PDB file of C-alpha atoms in Angstrom:
ATOM      1  CA  MET A   1      76.170 110.361 103.238  1.00  0.00           C
ATOM      2  CA  PRO A   2      79.923 110.907 103.803  1.00  0.00           C
ATOM      3  CA  LEU A   3      82.219 108.857 101.588  1.00  0.00           C
ATOM      4  CA  ASP A   4      83.808 107.063 104.537  1.00  0.00           C
ATOM      5  CA  ALA A   5      80.382 106.025 105.791  1.00  0.00           C
ATOM      6  CA  LEU A   6      79.474 104.836 102.312  1.00  0.00           C
ATOM      7  CA  HIS A   7      82.678 102.817 102.194  1.00  0.00           C
ATOM      8  CA  ASN A   8      81.836 101.101 105.469  1.00  0.00           C
ATOM      9  CA  GLU A   9      78.143 100.578 104.799  1.00  0.00           C
ATOM     10  CA  ASN A  10      78.101  99.437 101.221  1.00  0.00           C
ATOM     11  CA  LYS A  11      81.336  98.313  99.628  1.00  0.00           C
ATOM     12  CA  LEU A  12      79.521  97.157  96.502  1.00  0.00           C
ATOM     13  CA  ILE A  13      78.309 100.661  95.626  1.00  0.00           C
ATOM     14  CA  ASN A  14      81.648 102.152  96.608  1.00  0.00           C
ATOM     15  CA  LEU A  15      83.369  99.978  94.001  1.00  0.00           C
ATOM     16  CA  PHE A  16      81.958 102.195  91.247  1.00  0.00           C
ATOM     17  CA  ARG A  17      82.927 105.610  92.625  1.00  0.00           C
ATOM     18  CA  LYS A  18      85.886 105.957  90.212  1.00  0.00           C
ATOM     19  CA  ALA A  19      84.073 104.705  87.134  1.00  0.00           C
ATOM     20  CA  ALA A  20      82.874 106.989  84.341  1.00  0.00           C
ATOM     21  CA  PHE A  21      80.434 105.657  81.747  1.00  0.00           C
ATOM     22  CA  GLN A  22      79.995 106.845  78.181  1.00  0.00           C
ATOM     23  CA  PRO A  23      76.316 107.619  77.513  1.00  0.00           C
ATOM     24  CA  SER A  24      74.416 105.766  74.835  1.00  0.00           C
ATOM     25  CA  ASP A  25      73.739 107.463  71.496  1.00  0.00           C
ATOM     26  CA  THR A  26      70.073 106.499  71.874  1.00  0.00           C
ATOM     27  CA  ALA A  27      67.890 107.015  74.916  1.00  0.00           C
ATOM     28  CA  PHE A  28      65.773 104.255  76.411  1.00  0.00           C
ATOM     29  CA  GLU A  29      62.090 104.915  75.793  1.00  0.00           C
ATOM     30  CA  GLN A  30      61.211 103.416  79.176  1.00  0.00           C
ATOM     31  CA  PRO A  31      63.201 103.353  82.438  1.00  0.00           C
ATOM     32  CA  ILE A  32      65.279 100.213  82.755  1.00  0.00           C
ATOM     33  CA  ASN A  33      63.776  97.599  85.051  1.00  0.00           C
ATOM     34  CA  ALA A  34      66.823  96.115  86.742  1.00  0.00           C
ATOM     35  CA  ASN A  35      64.853  93.190  88.128  1.00  0.00           C
ATOM     36  CA  ALA A  36      63.821  92.162  84.626  1.00  0.00           C
ATOM     37  CA  ARG A  37      67.454  91.915  83.619  1.00  0.00           C
ATOM     38  CA  ILE A  38      68.255  89.224  86.175  1.00  0.00           C
ATOM     39  CA  ASN A  39      67.257  86.124  84.272  1.00  0.00           C
ATOM     40  CA  PRO A  40      68.593  82.577  84.203  1.00  0.00           C
ATOM     41  CA  LYS A  41      71.346  83.376  81.696  1.00  0.00           C
ATOM     42  CA  PHE A  42      73.122  85.502  84.319  1.00  0.00           C
ATOM     43  CA  TYR A  43      72.922  82.782  86.941  1.00  0.00           C
ATOM     44  CA  ALA A  44      74.216  80.295  84.382  1.00  0.00           C
ATOM     45  CA  LEU A  45      77.171  82.597  83.698  1.00  0.00           C
ATOM     46  CA  VAL A  46      77.890  82.895  87.429  1.00  0.00           C
ATOM     47  CA  TYR A  47      77.808  79.100  87.853  1.00  0.00           C
ATOM     48  CA  HIS A  48      80.198  78.832  84.927  1.00  0.00           C
ATOM     49  CA  PHE A  49      82.476  81.373  86.613  1.00  0.00           C
ATOM     50  CA  ILE A  50      82.457  79.409  89.893  1.00  0.00           C
ATOM     51  CA  ASP A  51      83.380  76.248  87.996  1.00  0.00           C
ATOM     52  CA  PHE A  52      86.160  78.203  86.273  1.00  0.00           C
ATOM     53  CA  LEU A  53      87.590  79.217  89.665  1.00  0.00           C
ATOM     54  CA  LYS A  54      87.305  75.679  90.955  1.00  0.00           C
ATOM     55  CA  GLU A  55      89.198  74.379  87.942  1.00  0.00           C
ATOM     56  CA  HIS A  56      92.007  76.877  88.515  1.00  0.00           C
ATOM     57  CA  TYR A  57      92.327  76.727  92.294  1.00  0.00           C
ATOM     58  CA  HIS A  58      91.137  73.188  93.090  1.00  0.00           C
ATOM     59  CA  ASP A  59      91.215  72.417  96.805  1.00  0.00           C
ATOM     60  CA  ASP A  60      92.533  75.893  97.620  1.00  0.00           C
ATOM     61  CA  MET A  61      89.015  77.092  96.933  1.00  0.00           C
ATOM     62  CA  SER A  62      87.872  75.345 100.103  1.00  0.00           C
ATOM     63  CA  VAL A  63      84.643  77.334 100.489  1.00  0.00           C
ATOM     64  CA  TYR A  64      83.322  75.782  97.290  1.00  0.00           C
ATOM     65  CA  HIS A  65      81.555  73.176  99.426  1.00  0.00           C
ATOM     66  CA  ASN A  66      80.151  75.737 101.877  1.00  0.00           C
ATOM     67  CA  GLN A  67      76.735  76.544 100.413  1.00  0.00           C
ATOM     68  CA  LYS A  68      76.174  79.654 102.538  1.00  0.00           C
ATOM     69  CA  THR A  69      79.488  81.190 101.542  1.00  0.00           C
ATOM     70  CA  LEU A  70      79.008  80.115  97.939  1.00  0.00           C
ATOM     71  CA  LYS A  71      75.659  81.949  97.941  1.00  0.00           C
ATOM     72  CA  HIS A  72      77.382  85.129  99.140  1.00  0.00           C
ATOM     73  CA  ILE A  73      79.964  84.869  96.347  1.00  0.00           C
ATOM     74  CA  MET A  74      77.293  84.295  93.703  1.00  0.00           C
ATOM     75  CA  THR A  75      75.264  87.251  94.998  1.00  0.00           C
ATOM     76  CA  TYR A  76      78.242  89.602  94.703  1.00  0.00           C
ATOM     77  CA  VAL A  77      79.176  88.352  91.253  1.00  0.00           C
ATOM     78  CA  THR A  78      75.580  88.526  89.974  1.00  0.00           C
ATOM     79  CA  ARG A  79      75.076  92.085  91.210  1.00  0.00           C
ATOM     80  CA  ASP A  80      78.356  93.172  89.676  1.00  0.00           C
ATOM     81  CA  ILE A  81      77.856  91.722  86.206  1.00  0.00           C
ATOM     82  CA  VAL A  82      74.192  92.769  85.969  1.00  0.00           C
ATOM     83  CA  PHE A  83      75.176  96.331  86.883  1.00  0.00           C
ATOM     84  CA  TYR A  84      77.666  96.507  84.031  1.00  0.00           C
ATOM     85  CA  TYR A  85      75.353  94.654  81.651  1.00  0.00           C
ATOM     86  CA  ILE A  86      72.917  97.540  82.084  1.00  0.00           C
ATOM     87  CA  MET A  87      75.415 100.394  82.317  1.00  0.00           C
ATOM     88  CA  ALA A  88      78.004  99.470  79.693  1.00  0.00           C
ATOM     89  CA  PRO A  89      76.252  98.079  76.610  1.00  0.00           C
ATOM     90  CA  TYR A  90      78.397 100.167  74.234  1.00  0.00           C
ATOM     91  CA  SER A  91      81.687 101.180  75.825  1.00  0.00           C
ATOM     92  CA  LEU A  92      83.232 101.875  79.204  1.00  0.00           C
ATOM     93  CA  MET A  93      85.927 104.200  80.433  1.00  0.00           C
ATOM     94  CA  HIS A  94      87.754 103.729  83.735  1.00  0.00           C
ATOM     95  CA  LEU A  95      89.567 106.669  85.278  1.00  0.00           C
ATOM     96  CA  ASP A  96      92.264 104.564  86.956  1.00  0.00           C
ATOM     97  CA  THR A  97      93.145 102.986  83.638  1.00  0.00           C
ATOM     98  CA  MET A  98      93.267 106.341  81.868  1.00  0.00           C
ATOM     99  CA  TYR A  99      95.746 108.006  84.166  1.00  0.00           C
ATOM    100  CA  ALA A 100      97.781 105.223  85.766  1.00  0.00           C
ATOM    101  CA  GLU A 101     100.314 103.187  83.809  1.00  0.00           C
ATOM    102  CA  GLY A 102     101.791  99.867  84.845  1.00  0.00           C
ATOM    103  CA  ASN A 103      99.210  99.107  87.534  1.00  0.00           C
ATOM    104  CA  GLU A 104      98.898  95.556  86.250  1.00  0.00           C
ATOM    105  CA  GLN A 105     102.082  94.691  88.152  1.00  0.00           C
ATOM    106  CA  SER A 106     100.173  95.043  91.414  1.00  0.00           C
ATOM    107  CA  TYR A 107      97.587  92.435  90.466  1.00  0.00           C
ATOM    108  CA  THR A 108      97.952  88.780  91.290  1.00  0.00           C
ATOM    109  CA  ASP A 109      97.050  85.683  89.323  1.00  0.00           C
ATOM    110  CA  LEU A 110      93.523  85.896  90.741  1.00  0.00           C
ATOM    111  CA  TYR A 111      92.900  89.241  89.026  1.00  0.00           C
ATOM    112  CA  LYS A 112      94.303  87.961  85.736  1.00  0.00           C
ATOM    113  CA  ASP A 113      92.239  84.758  85.924  1.00  0.00           C
ATOM    114  CA  VAL A 114      89.010  86.687  86.550  1.00  0.00           C
ATOM    115  CA  TYR A 115      89.853  89.039  83.689  1.00  0.00           C
ATOM    116  CA  THR A 116      90.539  86.091  81.388  1.00  0.00           C
ATOM    117  CA  PHE A 117      87.083  84.675  82.111  1.00  0.00           C
ATOM    118  CA  PHE A 118      85.030  87.851  81.632  1.00  0.00           C
ATOM    119  CA  SER A 119      87.001  89.090  78.615  1.00  0.00           C
ATOM    120  CA  ASN A 120      86.041  85.852  76.861  1.00  0.00           C
ATOM    121  CA  VAL A 121      82.278  85.927  77.398  1.00  0.00           C
ATOM    122  CA  ASP A 122      80.020  86.092  74.345  1.00  0.00           C
ATOM    123  CA  GLN A 123      80.237  89.712  73.177  1.00  0.00           C
ATOM    124  CA  ASN A 124      76.817  89.576  71.512  1.00  0.00           C
ATOM    125  CA  GLU A 125      74.970  87.961  74.416  1.00  0.00           C
ATOM    126  CA  PHE A 126      76.711  89.899  77.207  1.00  0.00           C
ATOM    127  CA  PRO A 127      77.944  93.157  75.610  1.00  0.00           C
ATOM    128  CA  GLY A 128      78.056  95.204  78.836  1.00  0.00           C
ATOM    129  CA  ILE A 129      79.893  92.449  80.688  1.00  0.00           C
ATOM    130  CA  TYR A 130      82.386  92.024  77.860  1.00  0.00           C
ATOM    131  CA  ASN A 131      83.025  95.789  77.718  1.00  0.00           C
ATOM    132  CA  ALA A 132      83.519  95.963  81.489  1.00  0.00           C
ATOM    133  CA  ALA A 133      85.765  92.915  81.912  1.00  0.00           C
ATOM    134  CA  GLU A 134      88.565  95.007  83.401  1.00  0.00           C
ATOM    135  CA  LEU A 135      86.294  96.745  85.907  1.00  0.00           C
ATOM    136  CA  ILE A 136      84.558  93.520  86.889  1.00  0.00           C
ATOM    137  CA  SER A 137      87.957  91.943  87.519  1.00  0.00           C
ATOM    138  CA  LYS A 138      89.015  94.821  89.754  1.00  0.00           C
ATOM    139  CA  ASP A 139      85.721  94.679  91.663  1.00  0.00           C
ATOM    140  CA  LEU A 140      85.814  90.929  92.274  1.00  0.00           C
ATOM    141  CA  TYR A 141      89.530  91.028  93.075  1.00  0.00           C
ATOM    142  CA  GLN A 142      88.577  93.101  96.119  1.00  0.00           C
ATOM    143  CA  ILE A 143      85.822  90.687  97.173  1.00  0.00           C
ATOM    144  CA  LEU A 144      86.867  87.135  96.347  1.00  0.00           C
ATOM    145  CA  PRO A 145      89.954  86.894  98.614  1.00  0.00           C
ATOM    146  CA  SER A 146      87.595  87.318 101.576  1.00  0.00           C
ATOM    147  CA  TYR A 147      85.904  84.055 100.652  1.00  0.00           C
ATOM    148  CA  ILE A 148      88.436  81.979  98.748  1.00  0.00           C
ATOM    149  CA  SER A 149      91.964  80.926  99.571  1.00  0.00           C
ATOM    150  CA  THR A 150      93.453  81.685  96.170  1.00  0.00           C
ATOM    151  CA  ILE A 151      97.146  81.625  97.020  1.00  0.00           C
ATOM    152  CA  ARG A 152      98.870  79.136  94.784  1.00  0.00           C
ATOM    153  CA  GLU A 153     101.396  76.731  96.228  1.00  0.00           C
ATOM    154  CA  GLU A 154     104.276  78.073  94.144  1.00  0.00           C
ATOM    155  CA  ASP A 155     103.635  81.575  95.564  1.00  0.00           C
ATOM    156  CA  PHE A 156     103.972  80.540  99.200  1.00  0.00           C
ATOM    157  CA  ILE A 157     106.962  81.870 101.081  1.00  0.00           C
ATOM    158  CA  ARG A 158     108.849  79.107 102.903  1.00  0.00           C
ATOM    159  CA  VAL A 159     109.745  80.137 106.439  1.00  0.00           C
ATOM    160  CA  LYS A 160     112.149  78.344 108.751  1.00  0.00           C
ATOM    161  CA  VAL A 161     112.202  79.121 112.484  1.00  0.00           C
ATOM    162  CA  LEU A 162     115.324  78.346 114.537  1.00  0.00           C
ATOM    163  CA  ILE A 163     114.853  79.181 118.192  1.00  0.00           C
ATOM    164  CA  ASP A 164     115.824  77.147 121.222  1.00  0.00           C
ATOM    165  CA  PRO A 165     112.956  74.591 121.429  1.00  0.00           C
ATOM    166  CA  GLY A 166     112.937  74.932 125.204  1.00  0.00           C
ATOM    167  CA  ASN A 167     112.037  78.600 124.941  1.00  0.00           C
ATOM    168  CA  GLN A 168     108.389  79.628 124.809  1.00  0.00           C
ATOM    169  CA  ALA A 169     109.253  82.242 122.181  1.00  0.00           C
ATOM    170  CA  ALA A 170     109.662  79.461 119.619  1.00  0.00           C
ATOM    171  CA  GLU A 171     106.021  78.417 119.905  1.00  0.00           C
ATOM    172  CA  VAL A 172     104.820  82.015 119.855  1.00  0.00           C
ATOM    173  CA  VAL A 173     106.764  82.777 116.673  1.00  0.00           C
ATOM    174  CA  LEU A 174     105.517  79.602 114.990  1.00  0.00           C
ATOM    175  CA  ARG A 175     101.930  80.285 115.991  1.00  0.00           C
ATOM    176  CA  THR A 176     102.228  83.843 114.690  1.00  0.00           C
ATOM    177  CA  VAL A 177     103.640  83.038 111.257  1.00  0.00           C
ATOM    178  CA  ARG A 178     101.233  80.137 110.726  1.00  0.00           C
ATOM    179  CA  ASN A 179      98.354  82.612 110.904  1.00  0.00           C
ATOM    180  CA  LEU A 180      99.433  83.938 107.518  1.00  0.00           C
ATOM    181  CA  GLU A 181      97.807  82.019 104.674  1.00  0.00           C
ATOM    182  CA  PHE A 182     100.764  82.550 102.335  1.00  0.00           C
ATOM    183  CA  VAL A 183     103.362  81.088 104.731  1.00  0.00           C
ATOM    184  CA  GLU A 184     104.590  77.488 104.808  1.00  0.00           C
ATOM    185  CA  VAL A 185     106.750  76.566 107.784  1.00  0.00           C
ATOM    186  CA  VAL A 186     109.511  74.149 106.736  1.00  0.00           C
ATOM    187  CA  PRO A 187     111.366  71.667 108.982  1.00  0.00           C
ATOM    188  CA  SER A 188     114.729  72.527 110.512  1.00  0.00           C
ATOM    189  CA  ASN A 189     116.554  70.073 108.216  1.00  0.00           C
ATOM    190  CA  VAL A 190     115.422  71.854 105.013  1.00  0.00           C
ATOM    191  CA  TYR A 191     117.847  74.270 103.349  1.00  0.00           C
ATOM    192  CA  ASP A 192     117.277  74.389  99.579  1.00  0.00           C
ATOM    193  CA  ASP A 193     113.809  75.909  99.377  1.00  0.00           C
ATOM    194  CA  VAL A 194     113.737  78.534 102.132  1.00  0.00           C
ATOM    195  CA  ASP A 195     112.737  82.177 101.607  1.00  0.00           C
ATOM    196  CA  VAL A 196     112.934  83.423 105.200  1.00  0.00           C
ATOM    197  CA  LEU A 197     114.978  82.293 108.183  1.00  0.00           C
ATOM    198  CA  ILE A 198     113.790  83.552 111.557  1.00  0.00           C
ATOM    199  CA  THR A 199     116.508  82.812 114.059  1.00  0.00           C
ATOM    200  CA  SER A 200     117.312  83.878 117.594  1.00  0.00           C
ATOM    201  CA  LEU A 201     120.640  85.573 118.212  1.00  0.00           C
ATOM    202  CA  ASP A 202     122.122  82.508 119.900  1.00  0.00           C
ATOM    203  CA  VAL A 203     121.533  80.210 116.903  1.00  0.00           C
ATOM    204  CA  LEU A 204     122.557  82.419 113.980  1.00  0.00           C
ATOM    205  CA  PRO A 205     123.781  80.222 111.110  1.00  0.00           C
ATOM    206  CA  LEU A 206     127.517  79.861 110.646  1.00  0.00           C
ATOM    207  CA  ASP A 207     129.089  80.779 107.313  1.00  0.00           C
ATOM    208  CA  ILE A 208     129.328  77.118 106.330  1.00  0.00           C
ATOM    209  CA  GLU A 209     125.615  76.669 107.115  1.00  0.00           C
ATOM    210  CA  ARG A 210     124.691  79.895 105.305  1.00  0.00           C
ATOM    211  CA  LYS A 211     126.036  78.438 102.056  1.00  0.00           C
ATOM    212  CA  LYS A 212     123.387  75.719 102.195  1.00  0.00           C
ATOM    213  CA  TYR A 213     120.591  78.265 101.795  1.00  0.00           C
ATOM    214  CA  PRO A 214     119.517  80.125  98.621  1.00  0.00           C
ATOM    215  CA  GLU A 215     121.413  83.345  97.868  1.00  0.00           C
ATOM    216  CA  ASN A 216     118.290  85.487  98.237  1.00  0.00           C
ATOM    217  CA  LEU A 217     117.489  84.141 101.712  1.00  0.00           C
ATOM    218  CA  LYS A 218     116.071  86.782 104.057  1.00  0.00           C
ATOM    219  CA  VAL A 219     117.420  86.370 107.605  1.00  0.00           C
ATOM    220  CA  ILE A 220     115.399  87.895 110.430  1.00  0.00           C
ATOM    221  CA  SER A 221     117.219  87.928 113.749  1.00  0.00           C
ATOM    222  CA  TRP A 222     114.785  87.453 116.611  1.00  0.00           C
ATOM    223  CA  ASP A 223     115.089  88.577 120.211  1.00  0.00           C
ATOM    224  CA  ILE A 224     113.367  86.034 122.452  1.00  0.00           C
ATOM    225  CA  SER A 225     112.280  88.881 124.759  1.00  0.00           C
ATOM    226  CA  SER A 226     110.286  90.538 121.945  1.00  0.00           C
ATOM    227  CA  THR A 227     106.931  92.119 122.763  1.00  0.00           C
ATOM    228  CA  ARG A 228     103.631  92.331 120.886  1.00  0.00           C
ATOM    229  CA  PRO A 229     104.692  95.263 118.614  1.00  0.00           C
ATOM    230  CA  ASP A 230     107.692  93.191 117.516  1.00  0.00           C
ATOM    231  CA  TYR A 231     105.409  90.369 116.402  1.00  0.00           C
ATOM    232  CA  ILE A 232     103.288  92.842 114.421  1.00  0.00           C
ATOM    233  CA  TRP A 233     106.490  94.083 112.785  1.00  0.00           C
ATOM    234  CA  LEU A 234     107.331  90.466 111.918  1.00  0.00           C
ATOM    235  CA  LEU A 235     103.976  89.990 110.169  1.00  0.00           C
ATOM    236  CA  ILE A 236     104.540  93.173 108.172  1.00  0.00           C
ATOM    237  CA  GLN A 237     107.993  91.972 107.128  1.00  0.00           C
ATOM    238  CA  LEU A 238     106.648  88.617 105.951  1.00  0.00           C
ATOM    239  CA  ASN A 239     103.857  90.314 104.019  1.00  0.00           C
ATOM    240  CA  GLN A 240     106.376  92.567 102.251  1.00  0.00           C
ATOM    241  CA  ILE A 241     108.496  89.544 101.319  1.00  0.00           C
ATOM    242  CA  TYR A 242     105.404  87.803  99.924  1.00  0.00           C
ATOM    243  CA  VAL A 243     104.388  90.837  97.840  1.00  0.00           C
ATOM    244  CA  LYS A 244     107.942  91.193  96.528  1.00  0.00           C
ATOM    245  CA  LYS A 245     107.954  87.536  95.492  1.00  0.00           C
ATOM    246  CA  LEU A 246     104.714  88.033  93.535  1.00  0.00           C
ATOM    247  CA  LYS A 247     106.044  91.147  91.802  1.00  0.00           C
ATOM    248  CA  ASN A 248     109.274  89.384  90.863  1.00  0.00           C
ATOM    249  CA  LYS A 249     107.210  86.557  89.405  1.00  0.00           C
ATOM    250  CA  ILE A 250     105.225  88.998  87.249  1.00  0.00           C
ATOM    251  CA  ILE A 251     108.394  90.713  86.036  1.00  0.00           C
ATOM    252  CA  THR A 252     110.013  87.368  85.205  1.00  0.00           C
ATOM    253  CA  ASN A 253     106.944  86.225  83.254  1.00  0.00           C
ATOM    254  CA  LYS A 254     106.937  89.461  81.273  1.00  0.00           C
ATOM    255  CA  LYS A 255     110.596  89.028  80.355  1.00  0.00           C
ATOM    256  CA  LYS A 256     109.887  85.477  79.173  1.00  0.00           C
ATOM    257  CA  LYS A 257     107.084  86.740  76.936  1.00  0.00           C
ATOM    258  CA  VAL A 258     109.389  89.333  75.403  1.00  0.00           C
ATOM    259  CA  LEU A 259     111.961  86.672  74.604  1.00  0.00           C
TER     260      LEU A 259
END
């Protein structure tokens, strides 16, 4: 099966394509029965993990009360940890980790929270899971955002839209930016806590008004005659601003730890 087809058909299997496992120094006398490994202690660990997420993300984890979605999450997590429980009882080596330095800057709080949980499991009871904490975190980091709104309030980017209210473009811009989960639209009378100002050319802020905003304010001038590609460009710009804000947060936290 071609790799692209594998990627589309079974993302769970595809997660392991870059992993390399160190073989055991002793061979199993009998083939491993994967079904026998799935016992109540794994489900208990998964329930504990779900409670851990709920404690960290509270109401942002809105799907917690959706039993169907919760079942999907638990299925993914169970498959992932059982796989590593079987495959990594002694040690694990990950190719990305071996050859790439500084990748941790690209991971959000969600990745670090998942890693914190699985790196603190009982090493004697769950040796493979403990050894594979980093890989499990990377796997679930790719899956969980599809089910859980894990964007913390302090990471939101605050967006202010100033366009002539009588123009239909104002509603289109507002509707577009509100589709992004990491965007909070602030009222027109807010100045202190604004990350992005989207403003039409006829209402650009005066110098005296500009001083009311933060120094790092990003101003996006908007043409009310913009077409669909322009709105796609706007979404890309907002996403880049959001990612930059997360990276700056990580860098700041690292500097604080050094001090």
